[in-house]
């Protein structure tokens, strides 16, 4: 019989709270009654909404207990002074009691993909644990830790930020054995002010690195030396390894091939060459593969084992997934759903990937890139060149910032603009033809993901589209 994840007496001990009655958490930990399973512990976080308003619904859905900051009816609770602080203490206690090899990932782009790749590798070799979706912020990291079963052998944690000072505390929570920075690029400039500020904050992933841990950095990034120096200041006994196309990279990308639907990446790691096949297109995927293989090889697995486990990888929803949709009265189109998030670097990478797709026409439906700050207008205008280079036949733009791109595009390039993604839908729907390859991308707040969902609903029974990606009113960060 599987041991409970938590028992109420241990929750009391860890958090300093008081239980109204004994209970056992035979499931996991939930902050969302819509996805809560029987036996879960419901944590009444306060974010955009107050989780205490959902405690009654949690017990009706089968919650074993609840973590609260005031008396609540309906079932057994542990009452604490501050729910988020208590969740953080649970997370740290879960880490202390578990002997798992822990990997932490951050970066301006690619971190969710690398996290998902590592999760695929790790779960092929025993009990593994990882962030659900992109639960990588001030509540997502402690929640993920607190959910970690004691028998976990390998775990990977994505850590994100919006403003300075957010990554270091989460790194100290996780205490990773391996830390990864995927890349440094212009994202969250509104909160961090400059690319240099982004590099400084991302380097804080190594603030909690275990002594003698592994520091994994992008060999082709202009901030490589800076990141290495900062990492060593946090962990002088750390071992610096790199990935990329550089001849000096520990994990060196030696080949990338695609047939327009799948890709093959060849990576050489310390003299051993391995191949990985992916259900994804774009040279940027090779960087993710190299980072994931290098990190996984630090967890006691051979490079060959890691490559075999990773082959066949497909991106999660909204991260570059390719789907064939059969639209009524139109026919088949290829949807590239990359609508979960966007910054200038990831936009360019997605457009390069679109250029390698085969189809009657290549179309791009793009929404605003958010949180770029004072350079937003320039960064949006600068996408005109990559769009032309990708051979895009038509552009559909949503949002006020995308109007800067509209003004920079060649006049002979077909384009349609609308103030919002919802207002763009009807015009896009009318423009589609059989054989089209359509890329949809934008920051999550731009709403472009709803267009992808509508296309799925149009082509198949409603309810089979992408799941929503959040907890009750909680915000996500990158």
Tab-separated table of C-alpha atoms in Angstrom:
chain	number	residue	atom	x	y	z
A	1	UNK	CA	0.000	0.000	0.000
A	2	UNK	CA	1.321	3.437	-0.949
A	3	UNK	CA	2.158	5.642	2.026
A	4	UNK	CA	0.197	8.896	2.314
A	5	UNK	CA	1.893	11.992	0.941
A	6	UNK	CA	1.251	13.811	4.221
A	7	UNK	CA	-0.508	13.128	7.519
A	8	UNK	CA	-2.048	15.919	9.541
A	9	UNK	CA	0.361	15.535	12.476
A	10	UNK	CA	3.350	16.022	10.145
A	11	UNK	CA	1.691	19.062	8.562
A	12	UNK	CA	1.219	20.486	12.049
A	13	UNK	CA	4.852	19.839	12.934
A	14	UNK	CA	6.224	21.365	9.736
A	15	UNK	CA	3.965	24.439	9.597
A	16	UNK	CA	3.354	25.150	13.268
A	17	UNK	CA	-0.367	24.918	12.591
A	18	UNK	CA	-3.165	23.221	14.478
A	19	UNK	CA	-5.319	20.398	13.049
A	20	UNK	CA	-9.034	20.365	13.783
A	21	UNK	CA	-9.039	16.565	13.355
A	22	UNK	CA	-6.578	13.885	12.121
A	23	UNK	CA	-6.471	13.120	8.392
A	24	UNK	CA	-4.223	11.559	5.733
A	25	UNK	CA	-3.423	12.999	2.298
A	26	UNK	CA	-3.671	9.917	0.074
A	27	UNK	CA	-3.692	11.995	-3.109
A	28	UNK	CA	-1.687	15.099	-3.950
A	29	UNK	CA	-1.942	18.821	-3.129
A	30	UNK	CA	-4.437	21.061	-4.921
A	31	UNK	CA	-5.035	24.800	-5.183
A	32	UNK	CA	-7.881	24.424	-7.700
A	33	UNK	CA	-11.179	22.682	-6.934
A	34	UNK	CA	-11.787	22.172	-10.663
A	35	UNK	CA	-8.933	19.664	-10.836
A	36	UNK	CA	-8.936	18.429	-7.235
A	37	UNK	CA	-8.961	14.650	-6.797
A	38	UNK	CA	-10.300	12.598	-3.913
A	39	UNK	CA	-7.739	12.411	-1.113
A	40	UNK	CA	-5.974	15.684	-2.002
A	41	UNK	CA	-4.971	18.388	0.454
A	42	UNK	CA	-6.601	21.662	-0.578
A	43	UNK	CA	-4.403	24.725	0.018
A	44	UNK	CA	-6.436	27.928	0.355
A	45	UNK	CA	-4.011	30.367	-1.247
A	46	UNK	CA	-4.860	34.032	-1.679
A	47	UNK	CA	-4.003	35.390	-5.126
A	48	UNK	CA	-6.431	37.009	-7.530
A	49	UNK	CA	-9.091	35.123	-5.566
A	50	UNK	CA	-9.186	33.875	-1.989
A	51	UNK	CA	-8.910	30.098	-1.799
A	52	UNK	CA	-10.925	30.100	1.436
A	53	UNK	CA	-13.988	30.794	-0.723
A	54	UNK	CA	-13.497	27.346	-2.279
A	55	UNK	CA	-12.867	25.210	0.817
A	56	UNK	CA	-16.465	23.991	0.965
A	57	UNK	CA	-16.301	22.969	-2.707
A	58	UNK	CA	-12.985	21.218	-2.051
A	59	UNK	CA	-14.503	19.021	0.642
A	60	UNK	CA	-17.497	18.239	-1.580
A	61	UNK	CA	-15.003	17.124	-4.264
A	62	UNK	CA	-13.351	14.725	-1.827
A	63	UNK	CA	-10.481	16.677	-0.264
A	64	UNK	CA	-8.889	14.852	2.653
A	65	UNK	CA	-8.191	18.133	4.432
A	66	UNK	CA	-7.424	21.790	3.898
A	67	UNK	CA	-4.622	24.188	4.785
A	68	UNK	CA	-6.238	27.441	5.911
A	69	UNK	CA	-5.582	30.611	7.881
A	70	UNK	CA	-8.987	30.837	9.589
A	71	UNK	CA	-11.567	28.322	10.878
A	72	UNK	CA	-13.479	26.686	8.052
A	73	UNK	CA	-16.384	24.189	8.122
A	74	UNK	CA	-16.871	21.089	6.006
A	75	UNK	CA	-13.952	18.882	6.988
A	76	UNK	CA	-10.624	18.630	8.820
A	77	UNK	CA	-8.251	21.577	8.441
A	78	UNK	CA	-4.816	22.636	9.584
A	79	UNK	CA	-5.000	26.288	10.542
A	80	UNK	CA	-1.815	28.364	10.119
A	81	UNK	CA	-0.954	32.055	10.288
A	82	UNK	CA	-0.050	32.372	6.595
A	83	UNK	CA	-1.023	29.736	4.025
A	84	UNK	CA	1.723	30.524	1.493
A	85	UNK	CA	4.399	30.468	4.204
A	86	UNK	CA	3.040	27.141	5.416
A	87	UNK	CA	3.073	25.730	1.874
A	88	UNK	CA	6.698	26.858	1.544
A	89	UNK	CA	7.600	25.020	4.765
A	90	UNK	CA	5.859	21.895	3.471
A	91	UNK	CA	7.890	22.144	0.278
A	92	UNK	CA	11.179	22.441	2.122
A	93	UNK	CA	10.258	19.509	4.382
A	94	UNK	CA	9.397	17.396	1.328
A	95	UNK	CA	12.818	18.160	-0.131
A	96	UNK	CA	14.632	17.304	3.113
A	97	UNK	CA	12.923	13.920	3.538
A	98	UNK	CA	13.507	12.871	-0.092
A	99	UNK	CA	16.828	11.751	-1.547
A	100	UNK	CA	15.991	12.679	-5.145
A	101	UNK	CA	18.516	14.162	-7.552
A	102	UNK	CA	17.142	17.662	-8.139
A	103	UNK	CA	17.535	19.714	-11.316
A	104	UNK	CA	16.483	23.375	-11.613
A	105	UNK	CA	15.886	25.131	-14.940
A	106	UNK	CA	15.490	28.790	-15.876
A	107	UNK	CA	16.156	30.981	-18.928
A	108	UNK	CA	14.520	33.515	-21.223
A	109	UNK	CA	13.240	30.822	-23.584
A	110	UNK	CA	13.154	27.050	-23.703
A	111	UNK	CA	12.960	26.377	-19.967
A	112	UNK	CA	9.551	24.683	-20.049
A	113	UNK	CA	10.633	22.518	-22.989
A	114	UNK	CA	13.862	21.496	-21.248
A	115	UNK	CA	11.896	20.780	-18.063
A	116	UNK	CA	9.450	18.591	-19.990
A	117	UNK	CA	12.292	16.787	-21.762
A	118	UNK	CA	13.992	16.041	-18.453
A	119	UNK	CA	10.701	14.836	-16.995
A	120	UNK	CA	10.323	12.402	-19.917
A	121	UNK	CA	13.841	11.073	-19.375
A	122	UNK	CA	13.595	10.872	-15.589
A	123	UNK	CA	10.294	9.019	-15.462
A	124	UNK	CA	11.701	6.336	-17.775
A	125	UNK	CA	14.106	5.304	-15.007
A	126	UNK	CA	12.049	5.299	-11.826
A	127	UNK	CA	9.821	7.533	-9.705
A	128	UNK	CA	10.147	11.103	-11.036
A	129	UNK	CA	8.659	14.465	-10.191
A	130	UNK	CA	8.297	17.783	-12.062
A	131	UNK	CA	6.287	21.026	-12.248
A	132	UNK	CA	2.816	20.697	-13.700
A	133	UNK	CA	2.452	23.058	-16.668
A	134	UNK	CA	4.487	26.154	-15.770
A	135	UNK	CA	3.964	26.260	-12.013
A	136	UNK	CA	7.246	28.115	-11.586
A	137	UNK	CA	6.475	31.184	-9.465
A	138	UNK	CA	6.214	32.131	-5.779
A	139	UNK	CA	3.478	29.565	-5.169
A	140	UNK	CA	4.251	27.160	-8.021
A	141	UNK	CA	7.723	26.134	-6.810
A	142	UNK	CA	6.755	25.401	-3.174
A	143	UNK	CA	3.590	23.655	-4.394
A	144	UNK	CA	5.646	21.417	-6.677
A	145	UNK	CA	8.082	20.624	-3.871
A	146	UNK	CA	5.302	19.880	-1.391
A	147	UNK	CA	3.751	17.464	-3.897
A	148	UNK	CA	6.999	15.464	-4.220
A	149	UNK	CA	6.609	11.894	-2.882
A	150	UNK	CA	9.329	10.625	-0.576
A	151	UNK	CA	10.255	7.790	-2.959
A	152	UNK	CA	11.084	10.171	-5.852
A	153	UNK	CA	14.471	9.387	-7.432
A	154	UNK	CA	14.824	12.293	-9.863
A	155	UNK	CA	13.030	15.645	-9.959
A	156	UNK	CA	13.146	18.719	-12.173
A	157	UNK	CA	11.903	22.179	-11.232
A	158	UNK	CA	11.260	25.083	-13.581
A	159	UNK	CA	11.913	28.433	-11.891
A	160	UNK	CA	10.689	31.708	-13.371
A	161	UNK	CA	10.446	35.399	-12.530
A	162	UNK	CA	8.914	38.726	-13.495
A	163	UNK	CA	10.915	41.104	-11.302
A	164	UNK	CA	14.317	41.122	-9.576
A	165	UNK	CA	14.844	38.997	-6.481
A	166	UNK	CA	12.427	36.180	-7.325
A	167	UNK	CA	14.705	33.351	-8.472
A	168	UNK	CA	17.211	33.125	-5.589
A	169	UNK	CA	14.628	32.290	-2.871
A	170	UNK	CA	13.167	29.541	-5.059
A	171	UNK	CA	16.618	28.146	-5.772
A	172	UNK	CA	17.253	27.985	-2.020
A	173	UNK	CA	13.955	26.092	-1.634
A	174	UNK	CA	14.902	23.501	-4.267
A	175	UNK	CA	18.640	23.217	-3.427
A	176	UNK	CA	19.382	21.733	-6.886
A	177	UNK	CA	22.224	19.340	-7.615
A	178	UNK	CA	22.166	20.605	-11.221
A	179	UNK	CA	21.196	24.088	-12.369
A	180	UNK	CA	20.531	25.158	-15.957
A	181	UNK	CA	20.247	28.511	-17.727
A	182	UNK	CA	18.844	27.876	-21.220
A	183	UNK	CA	19.554	31.337	-22.702
A	184	UNK	CA	19.488	35.058	-22.018
A	185	UNK	CA	17.219	37.201	-24.205
A	186	UNK	CA	14.947	40.245	-24.119
A	187	UNK	CA	12.067	39.041	-21.944
A	188	UNK	CA	10.552	40.760	-18.888
A	189	UNK	CA	12.440	43.961	-19.693
A	190	UNK	CA	9.568	45.882	-18.131
A	191	UNK	CA	10.434	44.417	-14.734
A	192	UNK	CA	14.202	44.026	-15.115
A	193	UNK	CA	15.155	47.035	-17.229
A	194	UNK	CA	17.841	45.517	-19.446
A	195	UNK	CA	19.156	42.255	-20.856
A	196	UNK	CA	22.037	42.589	-18.391
A	197	UNK	CA	19.477	42.710	-15.586
A	198	UNK	CA	17.873	39.561	-16.957
A	199	UNK	CA	21.255	37.783	-16.979
A	200	UNK	CA	21.889	38.829	-13.375
A	201	UNK	CA	18.523	37.529	-12.211
A	202	UNK	CA	18.672	34.264	-14.196
A	203	UNK	CA	22.136	33.526	-12.750
A	204	UNK	CA	20.482	33.369	-9.334
A	205	UNK	CA	19.302	29.864	-10.234
A	206	UNK	CA	22.669	28.819	-8.785
A	207	UNK	CA	22.145	30.631	-5.454
A	208	UNK	CA	20.971	27.418	-3.787
A	209	UNK	CA	23.131	24.953	-5.728
A	210	UNK	CA	24.405	22.076	-3.600
A	211	UNK	CA	28.163	22.010	-2.986
A	212	UNK	CA	29.918	20.267	-5.862
A	213	UNK	CA	26.830	20.650	-8.042
A	214	UNK	CA	26.749	21.001	-11.831
A	215	UNK	CA	26.367	24.381	-13.540
A	216	UNK	CA	24.975	24.067	-17.098
A	217	UNK	CA	25.209	27.116	-19.366
A	218	UNK	CA	24.566	27.985	-23.048
A	219	UNK	CA	27.939	27.887	-24.819
A	220	UNK	CA	26.830	30.203	-27.644
A	221	UNK	CA	25.364	32.926	-25.404
A	222	UNK	CA	27.189	36.254	-25.134
A	223	UNK	CA	26.610	36.152	-21.379
A	224	UNK	CA	28.412	32.819	-20.947
A	225	UNK	CA	31.422	34.243	-19.102
A	226	UNK	CA	29.246	36.434	-16.887
A	227	UNK	CA	26.926	33.552	-16.008
A	228	UNK	CA	29.898	31.296	-15.245
A	229	UNK	CA	31.468	33.882	-12.960
A	230	UNK	CA	28.198	34.489	-11.109
A	231	UNK	CA	27.527	30.766	-10.740
A	232	UNK	CA	30.992	30.178	-9.299
A	233	UNK	CA	30.448	33.007	-6.815
A	234	UNK	CA	27.444	31.102	-5.472
A	235	UNK	CA	29.052	27.660	-5.622
A	236	UNK	CA	32.885	27.736	-5.830
A	237	UNK	CA	32.980	23.929	-5.902
A	238	UNK	CA	30.507	23.733	-8.784
A	239	UNK	CA	31.449	22.138	-12.096
A	240	UNK	CA	30.694	24.287	-15.173
A	241	UNK	CA	29.455	22.437	-18.280
A	242	UNK	CA	28.075	23.920	-21.514
A	243	UNK	CA	25.807	23.027	-24.429
A	244	UNK	CA	25.441	24.409	-27.950
A	245	UNK	CA	27.182	24.508	-31.306
A	246	UNK	CA	30.516	25.800	-29.984
A	247	UNK	CA	33.430	23.383	-30.567
A	248	UNK	CA	34.227	23.719	-26.859
A	249	UNK	CA	30.725	22.820	-25.642
A	250	UNK	CA	30.477	19.795	-23.349
A	251	UNK	CA	27.286	18.810	-25.179
A	252	UNK	CA	27.998	19.813	-28.770
A	253	UNK	CA	25.252	19.896	-31.399
A	254	UNK	CA	26.776	18.231	-34.454
A	255	UNK	CA	23.718	17.842	-36.711
A	256	UNK	CA	20.113	18.959	-37.113
A	257	UNK	CA	17.766	17.639	-39.818
A	258	UNK	CA	14.037	17.998	-40.418
A	259	UNK	CA	11.499	16.724	-42.920
A	260	UNK	CA	9.113	19.554	-42.046
A	261	UNK	CA	7.204	17.503	-39.483
A	262	UNK	CA	9.793	15.768	-37.337
A	263	UNK	CA	13.435	16.475	-36.546
A	264	UNK	CA	16.611	14.590	-35.732
A	265	UNK	CA	19.285	16.069	-33.480
A	266	UNK	CA	22.776	14.625	-33.099
A	267	UNK	CA	24.692	15.621	-29.971
A	268	UNK	CA	28.201	14.666	-28.887
A	269	UNK	CA	28.774	14.575	-25.138
A	270	UNK	CA	32.296	13.843	-23.925
A	271	UNK	CA	33.131	11.913	-27.076
A	272	UNK	CA	29.884	9.937	-27.293
A	273	UNK	CA	27.552	10.798	-30.174
A	274	UNK	CA	23.824	10.131	-29.817
A	275	UNK	CA	20.722	10.907	-31.898
A	276	UNK	CA	17.302	12.068	-30.730
A	277	UNK	CA	14.144	12.265	-32.843
A	278	UNK	CA	11.469	14.865	-32.054
A	279	UNK	CA	7.912	15.599	-33.123
A	280	UNK	CA	8.912	19.251	-33.492
A	281	UNK	CA	10.524	21.509	-36.078
A	282	UNK	CA	13.087	24.279	-35.643
A	283	UNK	CA	16.818	24.442	-34.983
A	284	UNK	CA	16.178	25.915	-31.514
A	285	UNK	CA	14.948	22.475	-30.461
A	286	UNK	CA	18.511	21.196	-30.845
A	287	UNK	CA	19.622	23.548	-28.063
A	288	UNK	CA	16.894	22.184	-25.792
A	289	UNK	CA	17.887	18.600	-26.563
A	290	UNK	CA	21.554	19.243	-25.820
A	291	UNK	CA	20.736	20.951	-22.513
A	292	UNK	CA	18.387	18.164	-21.434
A	293	UNK	CA	20.777	15.341	-22.334
A	294	UNK	CA	23.662	17.027	-20.546
A	295	UNK	CA	21.604	17.649	-17.406
A	296	UNK	CA	20.094	14.150	-17.334
A	297	UNK	CA	23.551	12.595	-17.657
A	298	UNK	CA	24.436	14.244	-14.326
A	299	UNK	CA	21.762	12.191	-12.536
A	300	UNK	CA	23.501	8.823	-12.830
A	301	UNK	CA	22.240	7.912	-16.305
A	302	UNK	CA	24.329	7.242	-19.389
A	303	UNK	CA	24.097	9.574	-22.367
A	304	UNK	CA	22.813	6.686	-24.499
A	305	UNK	CA	20.046	5.907	-22.000
A	306	UNK	CA	19.023	9.563	-21.923
A	307	UNK	CA	18.873	9.843	-25.719
A	308	UNK	CA	16.785	6.687	-26.047
A	309	UNK	CA	14.323	7.898	-23.415
A	310	UNK	CA	14.018	11.346	-25.017
A	311	UNK	CA	13.442	10.146	-28.590
A	312	UNK	CA	9.873	10.661	-29.726
A	313	UNK	CA	9.449	13.761	-27.574
A	314	UNK	CA	6.554	16.056	-28.522
A	315	UNK	CA	6.034	19.538	-27.039
A	316	UNK	CA	3.242	20.135	-24.515
A	317	UNK	CA	0.148	22.086	-25.634
A	318	UNK	CA	0.873	25.656	-26.660
A	319	UNK	CA	4.635	25.126	-26.912
A	320	UNK	CA	4.998	24.414	-30.633
A	321	UNK	CA	2.730	21.418	-31.034
A	322	UNK	CA	1.859	20.460	-34.603
A	323	UNK	CA	-1.661	19.232	-35.359
A	324	UNK	CA	-3.524	18.337	-38.535
A	325	UNK	CA	-7.036	19.779	-38.418
A	326	UNK	CA	-9.846	18.934	-40.842
A	327	UNK	CA	-11.930	22.094	-41.124
A	328	UNK	CA	-15.513	21.904	-42.470
A	329	UNK	CA	-15.842	23.063	-46.103
A	330	UNK	CA	-12.110	23.855	-46.197
A	331	UNK	CA	-10.124	20.671	-45.660
A	332	UNK	CA	-6.916	19.904	-43.819
A	333	UNK	CA	-4.587	22.527	-42.400
A	334	UNK	CA	-1.556	22.214	-40.136
A	335	UNK	CA	-1.796	24.139	-36.868
A	336	UNK	CA	1.416	25.059	-35.057
A	337	UNK	CA	0.220	26.041	-31.583
A	338	UNK	CA	2.946	28.090	-29.908
A	339	UNK	CA	0.523	30.424	-28.162
A	340	UNK	CA	1.517	29.868	-24.549
A	341	UNK	CA	4.113	32.622	-24.412
A	342	UNK	CA	6.274	34.920	-26.530
A	343	UNK	CA	9.294	37.189	-26.439
A	344	UNK	CA	11.492	38.452	-29.296
A	345	UNK	CA	13.845	35.448	-29.170
A	346	UNK	CA	11.080	32.835	-29.096
A	347	UNK	CA	9.172	34.666	-31.863
A	348	UNK	CA	12.223	34.500	-34.124
A	349	UNK	CA	12.762	30.837	-33.326
A	350	UNK	CA	9.121	30.006	-34.089
A	351	UNK	CA	9.264	31.849	-37.421
A	352	UNK	CA	12.434	29.985	-38.400
A	353	UNK	CA	10.633	26.758	-37.583
A	354	UNK	CA	7.657	27.835	-39.712
A	355	UNK	CA	10.022	28.387	-42.647
A	356	UNK	CA	10.929	24.687	-42.510
A	357	UNK	CA	7.320	23.520	-42.684
A	358	UNK	CA	5.911	22.319	-45.995
A	359	UNK	CA	2.478	23.596	-47.023
A	360	UNK	CA	0.474	25.419	-49.666
A	361	UNK	CA	0.864	28.683	-47.711
A	362	UNK	CA	2.705	29.639	-44.527
A	363	UNK	CA	0.567	31.886	-42.318
A	364	UNK	CA	1.388	33.537	-38.999
A	365	UNK	CA	-1.207	34.725	-36.475
A	366	UNK	CA	0.690	36.776	-33.903
A	367	UNK	CA	-0.374	38.497	-30.688
A	368	UNK	CA	1.378	41.125	-28.606
A	369	UNK	CA	4.599	40.302	-26.768
A	370	UNK	CA	4.071	41.575	-23.232
A	371	UNK	CA	6.387	42.896	-20.503
A	372	UNK	CA	9.077	44.147	-22.896
A	373	UNK	CA	9.073	47.679	-21.506
A	374	UNK	CA	10.278	50.778	-23.331
A	375	UNK	CA	11.694	48.777	-26.256
A	376	UNK	CA	8.340	47.157	-27.053
A	377	UNK	CA	7.605	49.162	-30.217
A	378	UNK	CA	11.088	48.515	-31.610
A	379	UNK	CA	11.025	44.798	-30.755
A	380	UNK	CA	7.676	44.374	-32.500
A	381	UNK	CA	8.890	46.278	-35.593
A	382	UNK	CA	11.999	44.112	-35.680
A	383	UNK	CA	9.917	41.012	-36.349
A	384	UNK	CA	9.285	42.204	-39.915
A	385	UNK	CA	12.634	40.900	-41.146
A	386	UNK	CA	12.231	37.378	-39.689
A	387	UNK	CA	8.706	37.196	-41.164
A	388	UNK	CA	9.996	38.009	-44.649
A	389	UNK	CA	12.954	35.622	-44.246
A	390	UNK	CA	10.576	32.832	-43.235
A	391	UNK	CA	8.657	33.182	-46.490
A	392	UNK	CA	5.373	33.907	-44.712
A	393	UNK	CA	2.499	34.353	-47.170
A	394	UNK	CA	0.052	36.071	-44.831
A	395	UNK	CA	0.088	37.678	-41.394
A	396	UNK	CA	-2.767	38.079	-38.913
A	397	UNK	CA	-1.982	40.494	-36.089
A	398	UNK	CA	-3.812	41.053	-32.787
A	399	UNK	CA	-3.163	43.785	-30.242
A	400	UNK	CA	-1.971	47.372	-30.027
A	401	UNK	CA	1.750	46.538	-29.963
A	402	UNK	CA	1.480	44.421	-33.124
A	403	UNK	CA	0.486	47.572	-35.002
A	404	UNK	CA	4.154	48.576	-34.883
A	405	UNK	CA	4.935	45.362	-36.753
A	406	UNK	CA	2.109	46.032	-39.200
A	407	UNK	CA	3.657	49.377	-40.127
A	408	UNK	CA	7.075	47.763	-40.709
A	409	UNK	CA	5.907	44.922	-42.977
A	410	UNK	CA	6.203	45.124	-46.760
A	411	UNK	CA	3.078	46.589	-48.334
A	412	UNK	CA	2.704	43.649	-50.698
A	413	UNK	CA	2.521	41.116	-47.855
A	414	UNK	CA	-1.067	40.148	-47.097
A	415	UNK	CA	-1.933	41.202	-43.559
A	416	UNK	CA	-5.029	41.542	-41.416
A	417	UNK	CA	-5.075	43.320	-38.056
A	418	UNK	CA	-7.529	43.511	-35.166
A	419	UNK	CA	-7.478	45.082	-31.691
A	420	UNK	CA	-7.829	41.701	-29.940
A	421	UNK	CA	-7.415	38.008	-30.653
A	422	UNK	CA	-11.178	37.475	-30.365
A	423	UNK	CA	-11.821	40.138	-33.001
A	424	UNK	CA	-9.232	38.556	-35.285
A	425	UNK	CA	-10.970	35.183	-35.285
A	426	UNK	CA	-13.655	35.765	-37.940
A	427	UNK	CA	-11.190	37.241	-40.430
A	428	UNK	CA	-8.722	34.397	-39.922
A	429	UNK	CA	-11.487	31.835	-40.249
A	430	UNK	CA	-12.554	33.264	-43.621
A	431	UNK	CA	-8.976	33.395	-44.938
A	432	UNK	CA	-7.941	29.767	-44.312
A	433	UNK	CA	-7.540	27.324	-47.203
A	434	UNK	CA	-6.738	23.645	-47.490
A	435	UNK	CA	-3.028	22.953	-47.186
A	436	UNK	CA	-2.238	26.019	-45.076
A	437	UNK	CA	0.362	25.849	-42.318
A	438	UNK	CA	-0.677	28.265	-39.568
A	439	UNK	CA	1.586	29.383	-36.723
A	440	UNK	CA	-0.213	30.914	-33.741
A	441	UNK	CA	1.984	32.710	-31.211
A	442	UNK	CA	1.771	35.490	-28.644
A	443	UNK	CA	2.181	36.153	-24.952
A	444	UNK	CA	-0.313	34.196	-22.892
A	445	UNK	CA	-2.191	37.374	-21.952
A	446	UNK	CA	-2.692	38.239	-25.634
A	447	UNK	CA	-5.372	35.557	-25.877
A	448	UNK	CA	-3.978	33.892	-28.998
A	449	UNK	CA	-4.430	30.489	-27.386
A	450	UNK	CA	-8.188	30.966	-27.701
A	451	UNK	CA	-7.839	31.079	-31.475
A	452	UNK	CA	-6.037	27.724	-31.414
A	453	UNK	CA	-8.806	26.305	-29.220
A	454	UNK	CA	-11.508	27.610	-31.575
A	455	UNK	CA	-9.809	25.975	-34.526
A	456	UNK	CA	-9.796	22.648	-32.680
A	457	UNK	CA	-13.440	23.039	-31.743
A	458	UNK	CA	-14.310	23.887	-35.337
A	459	UNK	CA	-12.600	20.748	-36.597
A	460	UNK	CA	-13.819	18.291	-33.953
A	461	UNK	CA	-16.429	17.953	-31.181
A	462	UNK	CA	-16.196	20.651	-28.536
A	463	UNK	CA	-14.366	19.745	-25.354
A	464	UNK	CA	-11.380	18.031	-26.976
A	465	UNK	CA	-9.249	21.148	-27.253
A	466	UNK	CA	-6.431	22.357	-25.060
A	467	UNK	CA	-7.040	22.395	-21.319
A	468	UNK	CA	-6.929	25.707	-19.507
A	469	UNK	CA	-3.594	26.315	-17.874
A	470	UNK	CA	-4.192	27.940	-14.524
A	471	UNK	CA	-5.292	27.546	-10.945
A	472	UNK	CA	-8.199	29.497	-9.511
A	473	UNK	CA	-7.194	33.035	-10.366
A	474	UNK	CA	-3.443	32.462	-9.919
A	475	UNK	CA	-0.933	34.176	-12.198
A	476	UNK	CA	1.971	32.540	-14.042
A	477	UNK	CA	5.447	33.855	-14.731
A	478	UNK	CA	8.219	32.952	-17.148
